[in-house]
Structure formats: structure tokens, C-alpha cells
Short mmCIF file of C-alpha atoms in Angstrom, two decimals:
data_model
loop_
_atom_site.label_atom_id
_atom_site.label_comp_id
_atom_site.label_asym_id
_atom_site.label_seq_id
_atom_site.Cartn_x
_atom_site.Cartn_y
_atom_site.Cartn_z
CA MET A 14 -133.17 131.16 171.30
CA PHE A 15 -130.62 133.61 172.64
CA ASN A 16 -129.74 132.38 176.14
CA ILE A 17 -127.72 134.18 178.78
CA ILE A 18 -124.54 132.09 178.26
CA ARG A 19 -124.48 132.84 174.55
CA PHE A 20 -125.11 136.54 175.21
CA SER A 21 -122.21 136.62 177.66
CA LYS A 22 -119.89 135.13 175.08
CA ILE A 23 -120.96 137.54 172.32
CA PHE A 24 -120.65 140.48 174.74
CA THR A 25 -117.11 139.39 175.64
CA VAL A 26 -116.01 139.50 172.02
CA ILE A 27 -117.73 142.79 171.25
CA PHE A 28 -116.29 144.28 174.44
CA LEU A 29 -112.80 143.14 173.46
CA ASN A 30 -113.20 144.89 170.13
CA LEU A 31 -115.16 148.09 170.65
CA HIS A 32 -111.95 149.85 169.72
CA THR A 33 -111.34 147.88 166.56
CA ILE A 34 -114.72 147.67 164.88
CA ASN A 35 -114.46 151.30 163.79
CA ARG A 36 -112.29 151.39 160.67
CA PHE A 37 -112.03 155.17 160.25
CA GLY A 38 -109.39 156.15 162.82
CA HIS A 39 -108.73 154.80 166.28
CA HIS A 40 -110.39 155.92 169.47
CA GLU A 41 -109.94 154.81 173.05
CA LEU A 42 -112.10 151.96 174.26
CA THR A 43 -115.72 152.86 174.96
CA ASN A 44 -116.70 152.55 178.64
CA GLU A 45 -113.11 151.90 179.68
CA LYS A 46 -113.78 152.11 183.44
CA LEU A 47 -116.28 149.26 183.24
CA PHE A 48 -113.73 147.21 181.31
CA ILE A 49 -110.88 147.80 183.76
CA ARG A 50 -113.07 146.76 186.70
CA GLN A 51 -113.22 143.25 185.25
CA LEU A 52 -109.52 142.71 185.79
CA ASP A 53 -107.99 140.76 188.65
CA ALA A 54 -106.45 143.57 190.66
CA GLY A 55 -102.73 143.34 191.41
CA LYS A 56 -101.94 140.47 189.06
CA ASN A 57 -101.55 142.37 185.81
CA GLU A 58 -98.96 145.12 185.60
CA ILE A 59 -98.82 147.70 182.83
CA LYS A 60 -95.22 148.44 181.92
CA ASN A 61 -93.19 150.20 179.24
CA ILE A 62 -90.03 149.44 177.32
CA GLN A 63 -88.02 151.87 175.24
CA GLN A 64 -88.00 150.86 171.59
CA PRO A 65 -86.20 152.36 168.58
CA VAL A 66 -88.40 154.19 166.12
CA ASP A 67 -86.47 152.29 163.43
CA HIS A 68 -84.79 148.99 164.32
CA PHE A 69 -82.96 148.78 161.01
CA ASP A 70 -81.32 152.20 160.62
CA ALA A 71 -78.51 152.99 163.05
CA LYS A 72 -78.64 156.65 162.05
CA GLU A 73 -82.21 156.94 163.34
CA THR A 74 -81.72 157.50 167.08
CA ARG A 75 -85.25 158.41 168.15
CA THR A 76 -87.05 156.10 170.59
CA TRP A 77 -90.55 155.60 171.98
CA ASN A 78 -92.11 153.83 174.97
CA MET A 79 -93.92 150.63 174.03
CA THR A 80 -96.62 149.49 176.44
CA TYR A 81 -96.88 145.86 177.49
CA ILE A 82 -98.72 143.76 180.08
CA GLN A 83 -96.98 141.52 182.60
CA ASN A 84 -98.49 138.74 184.71
CA LEU A 85 -96.14 136.73 186.96
CA GLU A 86 -98.89 135.14 189.02
CA PHE A 87 -97.77 131.58 188.22
CA TRP A 88 -94.15 132.20 187.34
CA LYS A 89 -91.45 129.91 188.67
CA PRO A 90 -87.77 130.11 187.68
CA ASN A 91 -87.04 128.56 184.27
CA GLY A 92 -90.74 128.29 183.50
CA PRO A 93 -91.90 129.10 179.97
CA ILE A 94 -92.58 132.64 178.81
CA TYR A 95 -95.77 133.29 176.86
CA ILE A 96 -96.06 136.37 174.65
CA SER A 97 -99.50 137.43 173.45
CA ILE A 98 -98.96 139.61 170.40
CA GLY A 99 -101.26 142.59 170.03
CA GLY A 100 -103.18 143.40 166.86
CA ALA A 101 -104.53 146.65 165.49
CA SER A 102 -105.82 147.99 168.80
CA SER A 103 -104.57 149.28 172.11
CA TYR A 104 -103.25 146.99 174.85
CA LYS A 105 -106.57 147.41 176.70
CA THR A 106 -108.27 145.01 174.30
CA GLN A 107 -105.84 142.32 175.45
CA LEU A 108 -106.34 142.77 179.18
CA ASN A 109 -109.36 140.52 179.37
CA ILE A 110 -107.44 137.46 178.16
CA PHE A 111 -105.24 137.73 181.27
CA LYS A 112 -108.01 136.13 183.32
CA LYS A 113 -109.02 132.67 184.42
CA GLY A 114 -110.71 130.73 181.66
CA PHE A 115 -108.72 132.14 178.75
CA PHE A 116 -106.33 129.94 176.79
CA LEU A 117 -102.98 131.60 177.50
CA TYR A 118 -103.76 132.39 181.13
CA ASP A 119 -104.68 128.79 181.87
CA LEU A 120 -101.68 127.50 179.91
CA ALA A 121 -99.39 129.71 181.99
CA LYS A 122 -101.03 128.34 185.14
CA GLU A 123 -100.57 124.74 184.05
CA THR A 124 -96.88 125.21 183.22
CA ASN A 125 -95.71 127.76 185.84
CA GLY A 126 -95.21 130.29 183.07
CA ALA A 127 -94.95 134.05 182.82
CA LEU A 128 -97.48 135.82 180.62
CA PHE A 129 -96.91 139.02 178.65
CA GLY A 130 -99.03 140.98 176.19
CA THR A 131 -97.61 143.39 173.64
CA GLU A 132 -99.10 146.50 172.11
CA HIS A 133 -98.50 146.91 168.38
CA ARG A 134 -96.72 150.13 167.46
CA TYR A 135 -99.00 153.01 166.40
CA TYR A 136 -102.17 151.46 167.84
CA GLY A 137 -101.92 152.70 171.41
CA LYS A 138 -101.51 155.91 173.35
CA ASN A 139 -97.72 155.60 173.22
CA THR A 140 -96.56 155.56 169.63
CA PRO A 141 -93.34 156.18 167.67
CA LEU A 142 -94.79 159.22 165.89
CA SER A 143 -98.27 160.71 165.64
CA ASN A 144 -100.60 159.53 162.91
CA THR A 145 -101.40 163.05 161.72
CA ASN A 146 -99.52 162.70 158.46
CA THR A 147 -98.51 159.93 156.09
CA GLU A 148 -94.76 160.53 156.44
CA ASN A 149 -94.95 159.62 160.13
CA LEU A 150 -96.41 156.21 159.28
CA LYS A 151 -93.40 154.94 157.36
CA TYR A 152 -92.28 153.10 160.51
CA LEU A 153 -95.61 151.26 160.72
CA ASN A 154 -94.96 147.85 159.22
CA SER A 155 -94.76 144.21 160.23
CA ARG A 156 -90.95 144.00 160.23
CA GLN A 157 -90.69 146.81 162.76
CA ALA A 158 -93.45 145.22 164.86
CA LEU A 159 -91.64 141.87 164.87
CA ALA A 160 -88.44 143.58 165.99
CA ASP A 161 -90.38 145.26 168.82
CA VAL A 162 -91.53 141.85 170.09
CA ALA A 163 -88.03 140.41 169.75
CA LYS A 164 -86.53 143.18 171.86
CA LEU A 165 -89.25 142.73 174.49
CA ILE A 166 -88.50 138.99 174.70
CA LYS A 167 -84.82 139.67 175.33
CA HIS A 168 -85.75 142.32 177.89
CA VAL A 169 -88.09 140.13 179.96
CA LYS A 170 -85.74 137.15 179.85
CA SER A 171 -83.01 139.37 181.26
CA LYS A 172 -85.31 140.83 183.92
CA LEU A 173 -86.50 137.40 185.02
CA LYS A 174 -83.03 135.89 184.81
CA ALA A 175 -84.64 133.33 182.56
CA GLU A 176 -82.07 132.72 179.85
CA ASN A 177 -83.00 129.02 179.73
CA SER A 178 -86.76 129.57 179.58
CA LYS A 179 -88.64 128.52 176.47
CA VAL A 180 -90.61 131.24 174.68
CA VAL A 181 -94.01 130.72 173.09
CA VAL A 182 -95.64 133.49 171.05
CA ALA A 183 -99.34 133.54 170.24
CA GLY A 184 -101.41 135.88 168.15
CA GLY A 185 -105.05 136.13 167.26
CA SER A 186 -107.22 139.22 166.96
CA THR A 187 -110.33 140.35 165.14
CA LEU A 188 -108.52 143.13 163.34
CA GLY A 189 -104.93 143.30 162.22
CA ASN A 190 -102.13 140.81 161.80
CA ALA A 191 -101.48 139.37 165.26
CA GLY A 192 -101.90 135.81 163.99
CA ASN A 193 -99.48 136.53 161.16
CA LEU A 194 -96.90 138.05 163.48
CA ALA A 195 -96.90 134.97 165.71
CA ALA A 196 -95.98 132.72 162.78
CA TRP A 197 -93.49 135.21 161.41
CA MET A 198 -91.71 135.49 164.77
CA ARG A 199 -90.76 131.83 164.35
CA LEU A 200 -89.68 132.56 160.79
CA PHE A 201 -87.35 135.44 161.63
CA TYR A 202 -86.43 134.86 165.29
CA THR A 203 -85.96 131.11 165.72
CA ASP A 204 -83.07 131.82 168.10
CA ILE A 205 -85.39 133.33 170.73
CA VAL A 206 -88.85 131.91 169.87
CA ASP A 207 -89.38 128.20 170.49
CA ALA A 208 -93.00 127.74 169.41
CA ALA A 209 -95.92 129.75 168.06
CA VAL A 210 -99.71 129.66 167.92
CA SER A 211 -101.12 131.48 164.90
CA ALA A 212 -104.87 131.93 165.38
CA SER A 213 -106.78 133.23 162.36
CA GLY A 214 -103.66 134.63 160.71
CA PRO A 215 -104.20 135.72 157.09
CA VAL A 216 -100.59 135.14 156.07
CA LEU A 217 -101.27 135.57 152.36
CA ALA A 218 -101.33 139.18 151.18
CA LYS A 219 -103.91 139.76 148.46
CA ALA A 220 -105.46 142.96 147.12
CA ASP A 221 -108.91 141.97 145.91
CA PHE A 222 -110.20 139.73 148.67
CA LYS A 223 -113.39 138.77 146.84
CA ASP A 224 -113.47 135.42 148.67
CA PHE A 225 -114.43 137.19 151.88
CA PHE A 226 -118.13 137.63 151.25
CA GLU A 227 -118.42 134.17 149.77
CA ILE A 228 -117.66 132.76 153.23
CA VAL A 229 -120.06 135.22 154.87
CA GLY A 230 -122.76 134.18 152.44
CA GLU A 231 -122.01 130.49 152.99
CA ASN A 232 -122.46 130.95 156.75
CA TYR A 233 -125.96 132.38 156.29
CA LEU A 234 -126.86 129.83 153.62
CA LYS A 235 -125.68 126.90 155.73
CA TYR A 236 -126.73 128.02 159.20
CA GLY A 237 -129.37 130.70 158.67
CA THR A 238 -133.10 130.10 158.66
CA SER A 239 -134.90 128.96 155.52
CA GLY A 240 -135.03 131.75 152.96
CA CYS A 241 -132.56 133.94 154.85
CA TYR A 242 -129.97 133.99 152.07
CA ASP A 243 -132.58 135.04 149.51
CA LYS A 244 -133.88 137.69 151.88
CA ILE A 245 -130.43 139.27 152.07
CA THR A 246 -130.10 139.17 148.28
CA LYS A 247 -133.45 140.91 147.80
CA MET A 248 -132.52 143.62 150.28
CA PHE A 249 -129.27 144.48 148.49
CA ILE A 250 -130.96 144.38 145.07
CA ARG A 251 -133.60 146.75 146.39
CA PHE A 252 -130.92 149.16 147.61
CA GLN A 253 -129.29 149.17 144.18
CA THR A 254 -132.64 149.66 142.46
CA LEU A 255 -133.55 152.63 144.65
CA LEU A 256 -130.17 154.25 144.08
CA SER A 257 -130.60 154.01 140.31
CA THR A 258 -133.19 156.83 140.20
CA PRO A 259 -133.50 160.26 141.86
CA GLU A 260 -136.89 159.35 143.31
CA GLY A 261 -135.57 156.07 144.70
CA THR A 262 -132.50 157.77 146.14
CA LYS A 263 -134.70 160.29 147.95
CA GLN A 264 -136.79 157.46 149.37
CA LEU A 265 -133.71 155.55 150.52
CA LYS A 266 -132.27 158.62 152.25
CA LYS A 267 -135.49 159.00 154.19
CA GLU A 268 -135.77 155.32 155.10
CA GLU A 269 -132.15 155.01 156.19
CA GLU A 270 -131.93 158.40 157.94
CA ILE A 271 -129.07 159.54 155.72
CA CYS A 272 -127.98 163.14 156.26
CA ASP A 273 -129.45 165.67 153.84
CA PHE A 274 -126.01 166.98 152.87
CA VAL A 275 -124.82 163.57 151.59
CA ASN A 276 -125.02 163.38 147.79
CA MET A 277 -126.17 159.81 147.27
CA SER A 278 -125.96 160.10 143.50
CA MET A 279 -122.16 159.85 143.82
CA LYS A 280 -121.06 156.24 143.43
CA GLU A 281 -118.37 156.61 146.13
CA ASN A 282 -121.01 157.68 148.66
CA GLN A 283 -123.21 154.80 147.58
CA GLN A 284 -120.30 152.45 148.16
CA VAL A 285 -119.80 153.86 151.67
CA PHE A 286 -123.47 153.07 152.32
CA PHE A 287 -123.01 149.51 151.09
CA GLU A 288 -119.84 149.06 153.17
CA PHE A 289 -121.81 150.18 156.21
CA TYR A 290 -124.45 147.53 155.58
CA LEU A 291 -121.89 144.87 154.72
CA ASP A 292 -120.17 145.52 158.06
CA LYS A 293 -123.27 144.14 159.77
CA TYR A 294 -122.50 140.77 158.17
CA ILE A 295 -118.74 141.07 158.64
CA LEU A 296 -119.39 141.31 162.37
CA SER A 297 -120.91 137.84 162.34
CA ALA A 298 -117.51 136.33 161.60
CA TYR A 299 -116.16 137.85 164.80
CA VAL A 300 -118.93 137.38 167.35
CA ALA A 301 -120.87 134.27 166.30
CA PRO A 302 -120.47 131.85 169.26
CA ASP A 303 -122.36 129.02 167.56
CA VAL A 304 -124.60 128.31 164.59
CA THR A 305 -127.74 129.64 166.29
CA TYR A 306 -126.29 133.14 165.97
CA PHE A 307 -127.10 133.09 162.26
CA GLU A 308 -130.63 131.90 162.93
CA ASP A 309 -131.16 134.77 165.36
CA GLU A 310 -129.79 137.30 162.88
CA CYS A 311 -132.03 135.95 160.13
CA GLU A 312 -135.08 136.41 162.34
CA LYS A 313 -134.29 140.10 162.71
CA ASN A 314 -135.31 142.77 160.25
CA PHE A 315 -132.18 143.19 158.10
CA ASN A 316 -133.35 146.59 156.94
CA ASP A 317 -133.50 148.01 160.45
CA THR A 318 -130.81 150.50 161.48
CA ASN A 319 -130.44 151.92 164.95
CA LEU A 320 -128.77 155.30 165.28
CA GLU A 321 -128.38 155.00 169.04
CA SER A 322 -126.66 151.61 169.01
CA ASP A 323 -124.46 152.52 166.03
CA LEU A 324 -123.37 155.69 167.80
CA PHE A 325 -122.42 153.80 170.99
CA LEU A 326 -121.19 150.45 169.80
CA SER A 327 -120.01 150.13 166.27
CA LYS A 328 -119.74 153.10 163.96
CA PRO A 329 -119.60 156.50 165.67
CA ASP A 330 -117.84 158.00 162.64
CA TYR A 331 -120.88 157.32 160.49
CA VAL A 332 -123.27 159.08 162.88
CA VAL A 333 -123.38 162.88 163.00
CA ARG A 334 -125.83 165.60 163.92
CA ASP A 335 -127.26 167.98 161.35
CA GLU A 336 -130.12 170.50 161.45
CA GLN A 337 -132.66 167.70 161.52
CA GLY A 338 -130.97 165.74 164.33
CA TRP A 339 -128.84 162.59 164.32
CA CYS A 340 -128.28 161.05 160.89
CA TYR A 341 -125.92 158.78 158.94
CA ASN A 342 -123.04 160.43 157.12
CA PHE A 343 -121.96 158.37 154.11
CA ASP A 344 -119.83 161.07 152.52
CA PHE A 345 -116.74 159.33 151.13
CA PHE A 346 -114.58 162.45 151.16
CA GLN A 347 -115.38 163.39 154.74
CA LEU A 348 -114.86 159.87 156.08
CA PHE A 349 -111.47 159.29 154.48
CA ASN A 350 -109.99 162.79 154.27
CA ARG A 351 -109.18 163.09 157.97
CA LYS A 352 -106.48 164.68 160.08
CA PHE A 353 -105.74 161.43 161.89
CA LYS A 354 -104.78 158.66 159.52
CA ASP A 355 -106.27 155.18 159.83
CA CYS A 356 -103.31 153.02 160.81
CA TRP A 357 -104.81 149.69 159.83
CA LEU A 358 -105.87 151.04 156.45
CA TYR A 359 -102.29 152.22 155.97
CA GLN A 360 -101.00 148.69 156.51
CA GLN A 361 -103.61 147.36 154.11
CA CYS A 362 -102.54 149.92 151.50
CA THR A 363 -98.82 149.22 151.94
CA GLU A 364 -98.44 145.57 153.03
CA PHE A 365 -101.50 143.35 153.17
CA GLY A 366 -104.37 144.47 150.97
CA ALA A 367 -107.18 142.10 151.98
CA PHE A 368 -109.88 144.48 150.75
CA PRO A 369 -113.26 142.69 150.87
CA SER A 370 -114.99 143.35 147.54
CA THR A 371 -118.29 142.05 146.20
CA GLU A 372 -117.72 142.28 142.44
CA ALA A 373 -117.30 138.57 141.88
CA GLY A 374 -118.14 135.35 143.64
CA LYS A 375 -121.21 133.55 144.87
CA HIS A 376 -122.80 135.62 147.64
CA PRO A 377 -126.03 137.54 148.30
CA PHE A 378 -124.52 141.04 148.40
CA THR A 379 -124.65 142.01 144.69
CA ASN A 380 -121.76 143.88 143.04
CA SER A 381 -122.12 146.79 145.45
CA LEU A 382 -118.51 147.26 146.60
CA PRO A 383 -115.65 147.10 144.04
CA VAL A 384 -112.00 146.86 145.03
CA GLU A 385 -111.43 150.24 143.36
CA TYR A 386 -113.32 151.77 146.28
CA TYR A 387 -110.44 150.82 148.55
CA TYR A 388 -107.78 152.04 146.12
CA LYS A 389 -109.51 155.44 146.09
CA ALA A 390 -109.64 155.39 149.90
CA CYS A 391 -105.88 154.72 150.05
CA LYS A 392 -105.14 157.65 147.75
CA LEU A 393 -107.48 160.05 149.53
CA GLN A 394 -106.21 159.12 152.98
CA PHE A 395 -102.48 158.91 152.33
CA GLY A 396 -101.72 160.65 149.05
CA PRO A 397 -102.00 160.18 145.27
CA GLU A 398 -99.05 157.76 145.15
CA PHE A 399 -100.92 155.27 147.39
CA GLY A 400 -103.05 153.80 144.64
CA LYS A 401 -103.40 150.40 143.02
CA ASN A 402 -99.73 150.11 141.97
CA ARG A 403 -98.50 150.90 145.49
CA VAL A 404 -100.87 148.34 146.96
CA GLU A 405 -99.78 145.62 144.54
CA ASP A 406 -96.07 146.37 145.05
CA GLY A 407 -96.50 146.11 148.81
CA ILE A 408 -98.39 142.83 148.52
CA LYS A 409 -95.71 141.31 146.31
CA ALA A 410 -92.98 142.34 148.77
CA THR A 411 -94.93 140.92 151.73
CA ASN A 412 -95.47 137.52 150.12
CA GLU A 413 -91.84 137.32 149.02
CA MET A 414 -90.63 138.19 152.51
CA TYR A 415 -92.84 135.81 154.49
CA GLY A 416 -93.71 133.06 152.03
CA GLY A 417 -97.46 133.58 151.69
CA LEU A 418 -99.38 130.37 152.36
CA HIS A 419 -96.15 128.37 152.65
CA PRO A 420 -93.96 130.05 155.27
CA ASN A 421 -90.80 128.08 156.00
CA VAL A 422 -91.54 127.44 159.67
CA THR A 423 -91.62 124.63 162.21
CA LYS A 424 -93.23 124.39 165.64
CA VAL A 425 -96.06 126.65 164.56
CA VAL A 426 -99.69 125.58 164.77
CA PHE A 427 -102.15 127.37 162.46
CA VAL A 428 -105.73 127.51 163.72
CA ASN A 429 -108.68 128.96 161.81
CA GLY A 430 -112.42 129.05 162.36
CA GLU A 431 -115.10 127.87 159.94
CA PHE A 432 -117.13 131.09 160.27
CA ASP A 433 -114.09 133.28 159.62
CA PRO A 434 -113.76 134.58 156.03
CA TRP A 435 -110.10 135.37 156.65
CA ARG A 436 -109.32 131.65 156.64
CA ARG A 437 -109.17 131.90 152.85
CA LEU A 438 -105.91 133.82 153.37
CA GLY A 439 -104.64 131.52 156.10
CA VAL A 440 -102.83 128.19 156.34
CA THR A 441 -105.53 125.53 156.54
CA GLU A 442 -103.54 122.43 155.54
CA ASN A 443 -100.54 120.94 157.30
CA LEU A 444 -97.23 122.34 156.11
CA SER A 445 -95.37 119.54 157.90
CA ASP A 446 -95.62 117.38 161.01
CA ASP A 447 -94.16 120.27 162.97
CA ALA A 448 -96.35 122.90 161.30
CA PRO A 449 -99.88 121.51 161.51
CA ALA A 450 -103.04 123.37 160.60
CA PHE A 451 -106.72 122.81 161.18
CA VAL A 452 -110.03 124.61 160.87
CA ILE A 453 -112.32 124.51 163.88
CA ALA A 454 -115.87 123.66 162.78
CA LYS A 455 -118.62 126.03 163.93
CA SER A 456 -116.09 128.55 165.21
CA GLY A 457 -115.40 132.22 164.54
CA ARG A 458 -112.30 134.37 164.31
CA ALA A 459 -109.48 133.64 166.78
CA GLU A 460 -111.91 131.95 169.15
CA LEU A 461 -109.13 129.75 170.47
CA LEU A 462 -107.46 132.73 172.14
CA ILE A 463 -110.01 135.51 172.64
CA HIS A 464 -113.02 133.57 173.94
CA PRO A 465 -113.18 132.34 177.53
CA TYR A 466 -113.90 128.69 178.21
CA MET A 467 -117.67 128.45 178.65
CA ASP A 468 -120.33 125.77 178.72
CA VAL A 469 -121.54 126.92 175.31
CA ASP A 470 -118.21 126.05 173.64
CA SER A 471 -118.58 123.44 170.92
CA ASP A 472 -116.91 120.06 171.21
CA GLU A 473 -114.77 121.06 168.22
CA LEU A 474 -113.46 124.15 170.03
CA LYS A 475 -112.77 122.21 173.22
CA ASP A 476 -110.91 119.57 171.24
CA ALA A 477 -108.86 122.22 169.44
CA ARG A 478 -107.73 123.76 172.72
CA LYS A 479 -106.56 120.36 173.94
CA LYS A 480 -104.65 119.71 170.72
CA VAL A 481 -102.93 123.09 170.72
CA LYS A 482 -101.98 122.82 174.38
CA SER A 483 -100.53 119.39 173.78
CA LEU A 484 -98.48 120.62 170.82
CA VAL A 485 -97.13 123.63 172.68
CA LYS A 486 -96.12 121.56 175.68
CA LYS A 487 -94.41 118.99 173.46
CA TRP A 488 -92.50 121.65 171.55
CA ILE A 489 -91.15 123.25 174.73
CA GLY A 490 -90.31 119.94 176.36
CA LEU A 491 -93.08 119.64 178.95
#
């Protein structure tokens, strides 16, 4: 059953990612005051560094203030410098890892290191340009983000008078490309980065990520209760059956509290509905602390929505108020045609793809969400030129630049979790002796970095932390 230790671990992950679960635009962290109170006062400093809007065009002279976190609690001269790279969320979602019991914090303590956390451009309060139009987002890409981190490294080494200090970068987040960026920092900046930890980094760009829901389905088939997988299949088949007739559609709208104004005969709106339900299973890859999570989920009523919890925790953009009260808005046009552009979706449409579709593969979710849904979303959000061809061109350029599943790197350790569907886009086999990779059994996304050490941790996770620490220390000469 669901004990207090397991609940604490799940709550930690959800709390770290309240900002990132919502995929339609970016809002500040829910209940921020409660979050900030968890910090160790006086040890973490929030600072800013001036960054170029464009690192690669000397004619572009505009700058912006990048936010970063600094912790010098254990720092001693010439000690190592650890850089935690931020993903697709504000710096606030990183603050909790700057506490006792988290991987990088404890590693800094063991080695007399300095610890820093970066905020990815465009995902925080300070940003190069506003995300109110597509033109402003042209500076949102991985190369610019890598250059931001490189400039920060040079800045802190100068401030600390630490020219001889070794630098270790680490990245792992539930949304975005922090794990990728860590590996790619070693690829492009070997002169200033000595080692890297890439946790759950989907380094391969791919448009139709149909493998995603295969892994989700495997998790429920392998670790769910008896009959759970079939129960999910029947639920999704029932949804499709209801939506195939006017009478069934009317019934579904009533059962699921869908707003009256939403035309559920439109296939795009139906696909929004299915994405909403699929997100419930996507979440399992991020918060499952052990295999009993899937058993607990299977024991619940899969067809039970909760307007109050969805409004507070996971999907406030789906929940609106009409004449009848609170209801779910699954209108494709309204959700994607917004003033503020979704920054992570922009990077998917221009660099990474990784659109989870259900058209093919062995899973219980039927063919409810085609990849074309995402292509339409790209075009509606950013303009008619951001369709399938733009996505595929961006993916090709990304893989050519970074090497896909075979980046030419050393002193990088690639760590993935068994529960994490993104591992299908990650490095899961050793590239060399100095670029090892392993998958942690019974582990979720980026657990190595974003989960605190707790009694509930599996032996596999504990062993992985020891291995990664040993590698990092060896690579920086400790």
C-alpha cells in the first residue's frame, strides 16, 4: 500500500515539476511560498549574469540577465565546480536539489565543491525576448543555451579565482533537454568542461516518437495488477466507440464534464481529449518511485477525473468556467492559438520532435493520437511554415550537429531509468570505457538527480549513485 515514505517521494517530484507538467504555456510555480520555505536559508544565493541575446552574431548587441543559483557552503579553493543545467522550467524547480540528500549537493559536500544551477533561456522570468510572438523565439535553441552555460562557467571560475578547478556539468529534468545539454557541453566545450552526467537525456531527435507509449504500456503490463493492461485498453476503446456517434459523444461529454461549447465531433478536439487522458499515464514515468506505484494506479478508477485536482495540480489550461460551472475545455484551436507561445513546443517543432503518438506499436491506448496532431499544433501555434517539413529539417540538423545516439564524447556517463519512455531516445549502451551508459532497473525519469536519498530507494538506484560518483571523482582526479 501507499506508505508515507513513498508519498513523500512522489510529492517531491510533483512539487519539483508543477511548473512543467502543463504543456500549454508556462506559469510560475504553484504555491511558491511553500516551496521557498523548504530551502536552507542563507546557503543558496540567486544571482544574475548578463548574457548576449545571440552568442554567434557580433552585430546583435542586445543582452539579457540570466538567473542562476550559487551555493558555496562547502567550497574550498581549487575544489571542483558543479553545474546543474536547467531544463524547460524556471530556476525555482531546481532549488530543491540544493539540499542535503540530493546527489549534486552531497557530491559537492564530499569533494569541497561549489554548486551552481542554471536557468535555461526563455523558461524563467528573465528572458532574452518575450514569448508573445514566434519571431522572438528564434534565439531559443540548444546551441544558444550551451553558450549561456559556457559563459557562466568562465564567469564563476573568474569570480572564485578557480582557474585550476575541474568543472562537472549535470543535467536531468522531467521536461526539456537538460540531460542532452550536459552531454553536449562535453562535446562542444571540452576546454572548460571536464566531466558530465547525462540523466535521462533523449539525445536522438525523432519526430514520430511512437515508442513512447510502448514503454508506458510495458510498465503497466509488467508491474500493474492482473488485468490492468486490458482494463486500460477497454477504456480507450470505449472512448473511441462513444465518439463515433452523436449519441455517444453527448454521453461522453456528460460523463467527462466537457464544456458545452466544445465540438467533440471535430477530430482535433477528440485528440486533445485523448492527449489529456494519455497525460495521466505519461505522469507515471516521472513520479513512480517503485513498482508498487503501478499497482496503486491500477486499483484506482481509470475513468475518474477530478476537476479540482486538475485545476490545482496538473492541467489548469484544460479547466475553465462556463455557464454551467467548471468544465474541461478540449478545444484544439483555443488551447494552441494563444498569445504566449509554448517555448518547449517551439523547441520540439524546430529541434527535437519527440512527439508521443499512438498510431503504431504494442500498447493499450488505441490509435487515438496521430503524429499529425502535433504538426497541426506547431502550425497553429507558430505559423503555417512550422509544419511537418520544418520539424523534419530541424531534426536532421540536430542529429547531424550532435551525433544522435553516438555523440563523440568522453568522460560522460549516460543514465536512464527503466520506467522512463524517453530512454528509447537516449544512450543505453556504452559508447566507450570513458562514455559508459546504464539503465537503472525500477527507476523513473532522472531519478539519479532529482530524487532525494530515501529509505524507499531501490538497491539499483543506490548502486547507480555510487557508480556515478566514483566515475565523476575519477575523471576529475579525486
